[in-house]
GROMACS .gro file of C-alpha atoms in nm:
model
  104
    1MET     CA    1  -0.001   0.008  -0.001
    2SER     CA    2   0.102   0.360  -0.060
    3ASP     CA    3   0.214   0.593   0.218
    4THR     CA    4   0.016   0.883   0.069
    5PRO     CA    5  -0.307   0.973   0.232
    6PRO     CA    6  -0.627   0.929   0.027
    7LEU     CA    7  -0.739   1.212  -0.195
    8LYS     CA    8  -1.018   1.429  -0.080
    9ILE     CA    9  -1.306   1.410  -0.322
   10VAL     CA   10  -1.447   1.740  -0.402
   11SER     CA   11  -1.812   1.796  -0.507
   12GLY     CA   12  -1.883   1.951  -0.835
   13THR     CA   13  -2.059   1.898  -1.163
   14ALA     CA   14  -1.774   1.711  -1.352
   15LEU     CA   15  -1.833   1.362  -1.215
   16THR     CA   16  -2.037   1.222  -0.927
   17GLU     CA   17  -1.871   1.116  -0.617
   18GLN     CA   18  -1.909   0.750  -0.696
   19GLN     CA   19  -1.764   0.802  -1.048
   20LYS     CA   20  -1.458   0.980  -0.896
   21LYS     CA   21  -1.415   0.687  -0.648
   22ASP     CA   22  -1.426   0.431  -0.920
   23LEU     CA   23  -1.164   0.618  -1.124
   24LEU     CA   24  -0.941   0.674  -0.830
   25HIS     CA   25  -0.959   0.307  -0.747
   26ARG     CA   26  -0.872   0.201  -1.108
   27LEU     CA   27  -0.585   0.450  -1.112
   28ALA     CA   28  -0.447   0.324  -0.787
   29ARG     CA   29  -0.446  -0.032  -0.930
   30VAL     CA   30  -0.257   0.090  -1.231
   31GLU     CA   31  -0.010   0.269  -1.004
   32GLY     CA   32   0.049  -0.069  -0.827
   33GLN     CA   33   0.093  -0.239  -1.156
   34LEU     CA   34   0.352   0.013  -1.255
   35ARG     CA   35   0.540  -0.021  -0.938
   36GLY     CA   36   0.546  -0.404  -1.000
   37VAL     CA   37   0.683  -0.345  -1.353
   38GLN     CA   38   0.960  -0.125  -1.207
   39LYS     CA   39   1.059  -0.403  -0.964
   40LEU     CA   40   1.049  -0.662  -1.238
   41ILE     CA   41   1.271  -0.441  -1.452
   42ALA     CA   42   1.516  -0.393  -1.161
   43LYS     CA   43   1.532  -0.773  -1.105
   44ALA     CA   44   1.568  -0.875  -1.474
   45THR     CA   45   1.872  -1.075  -1.525
   46GLU     CA   46   1.800  -1.278  -1.837
   47PRO     CA   47   1.651  -1.193  -2.184
   48GLY     CA   48   1.349  -1.414  -2.105
   49ASP     CA   49   1.266  -1.187  -1.818
   50CYS     CA   50   1.151  -0.923  -2.073
   51ASP     CA   51   0.854  -1.135  -2.182
   52GLY     CA   52   0.702  -1.099  -1.838
   53ILE     CA   53   0.788  -0.740  -1.820
   54ALA     CA   54   0.622  -0.677  -2.153
   55GLN     CA   55   0.318  -0.860  -2.045
   56GLN     CA   56   0.273  -0.657  -1.730
   57MET     CA   57   0.328  -0.332  -1.917
   58SER     CA   58   0.066  -0.437  -2.165
   59ALA     CA   59  -0.177  -0.509  -1.879
   60ALA     CA   60  -0.099  -0.163  -1.716
   61ARG     CA   61  -0.155  -0.003  -2.046
   62LYS     CA   62  -0.486  -0.168  -2.105
   63ALA     CA   63  -0.597  -0.085  -1.749
   64LEU     CA   64  -0.512   0.293  -1.799
   65ASP     CA   65  -0.703   0.288  -2.130
   66ARG     CA   66  -0.997   0.135  -1.952
   67SER     CA   67  -0.982   0.420  -1.705
   68PHE     CA   68  -0.982   0.664  -1.992
   69VAL     CA   69  -1.296   0.506  -2.131
   70THR     CA   70  -1.459   0.511  -1.788
   71LEU     CA   71  -1.385   0.889  -1.760
   72LEU     CA   72  -1.534   0.950  -2.099
   73THR     CA   73  -1.842   0.743  -2.038
   74SER     CA   74  -1.892   0.881  -1.685
   75SER     CA   75  -1.852   1.231  -1.827
   76MET     CA   76  -2.109   1.173  -2.095
   77VAL     CA   77  -2.369   1.027  -1.837
   78THR     CA   78  -2.321   1.306  -1.593
   79HIS     CA   79  -2.341   1.587  -1.851
   80ALA     CA   80  -2.646   1.430  -2.016
   81GLU     CA   81  -2.820   1.400  -1.686
   82LYS     CA   82  -2.742   1.750  -1.584
   83ALA     CA   83  -2.843   1.914  -1.903
   84THR     CA   84  -3.141   2.144  -1.868
   85SER     CA   85  -3.222   2.187  -2.233
   86VAL     CA   86  -3.163   2.010  -2.567
   87GLU     CA   87  -2.914   2.288  -2.662
   88GLU     CA   88  -2.711   2.229  -2.348
   89ALA     CA   89  -2.710   1.854  -2.413
   90VAL     CA   90  -2.595   1.911  -2.779
   91ALA     CA   91  -2.321   2.151  -2.665
   92SER     CA   92  -2.200   1.891  -2.422
   93ALA     CA   93  -2.188   1.628  -2.682
   94LYS     CA   94  -1.992   1.851  -2.916
   95HIS     CA   95  -1.742   1.916  -2.633
   96LEU     CA   96  -1.710   1.547  -2.572
   97SER     CA   97  -1.668   1.481  -2.942
   98SER     CA   98  -1.379   1.741  -2.968
   99PHE     CA   99  -1.230   1.584  -2.650
  100LEU     CA  100  -1.226   1.239  -2.824
  101ASP     CA  101  -1.072   1.383  -3.136
  102LYS     CA  102  -0.802   1.543  -2.930
  103TYR     CA  103  -0.702   1.235  -2.724
  104VAL     CA  104  -0.796   0.929  -2.926
   0.00000   0.00000   0.00000
């Protein structure tokens, strides 16, 4: 476990408290996977060790990608639920579309 204290979750309109908790939990697992990869690299002594390292790096990358998808879907749901008009929902959808174009 980490020595850092848990992050204080701040209320707002970006994500719900539960969505934030889920994302933070996912990222903590990714962080643990990356620490494990660092240890594997430090202990690698033979060329065959790289196979296990690559496998763990791939798993961490996929977990981070899944966290990104969770962020996007959570954001879409939250913004759709909070929209007070069709125009606001359309503007939110356009923002998320540009977000996807930028990062995917």
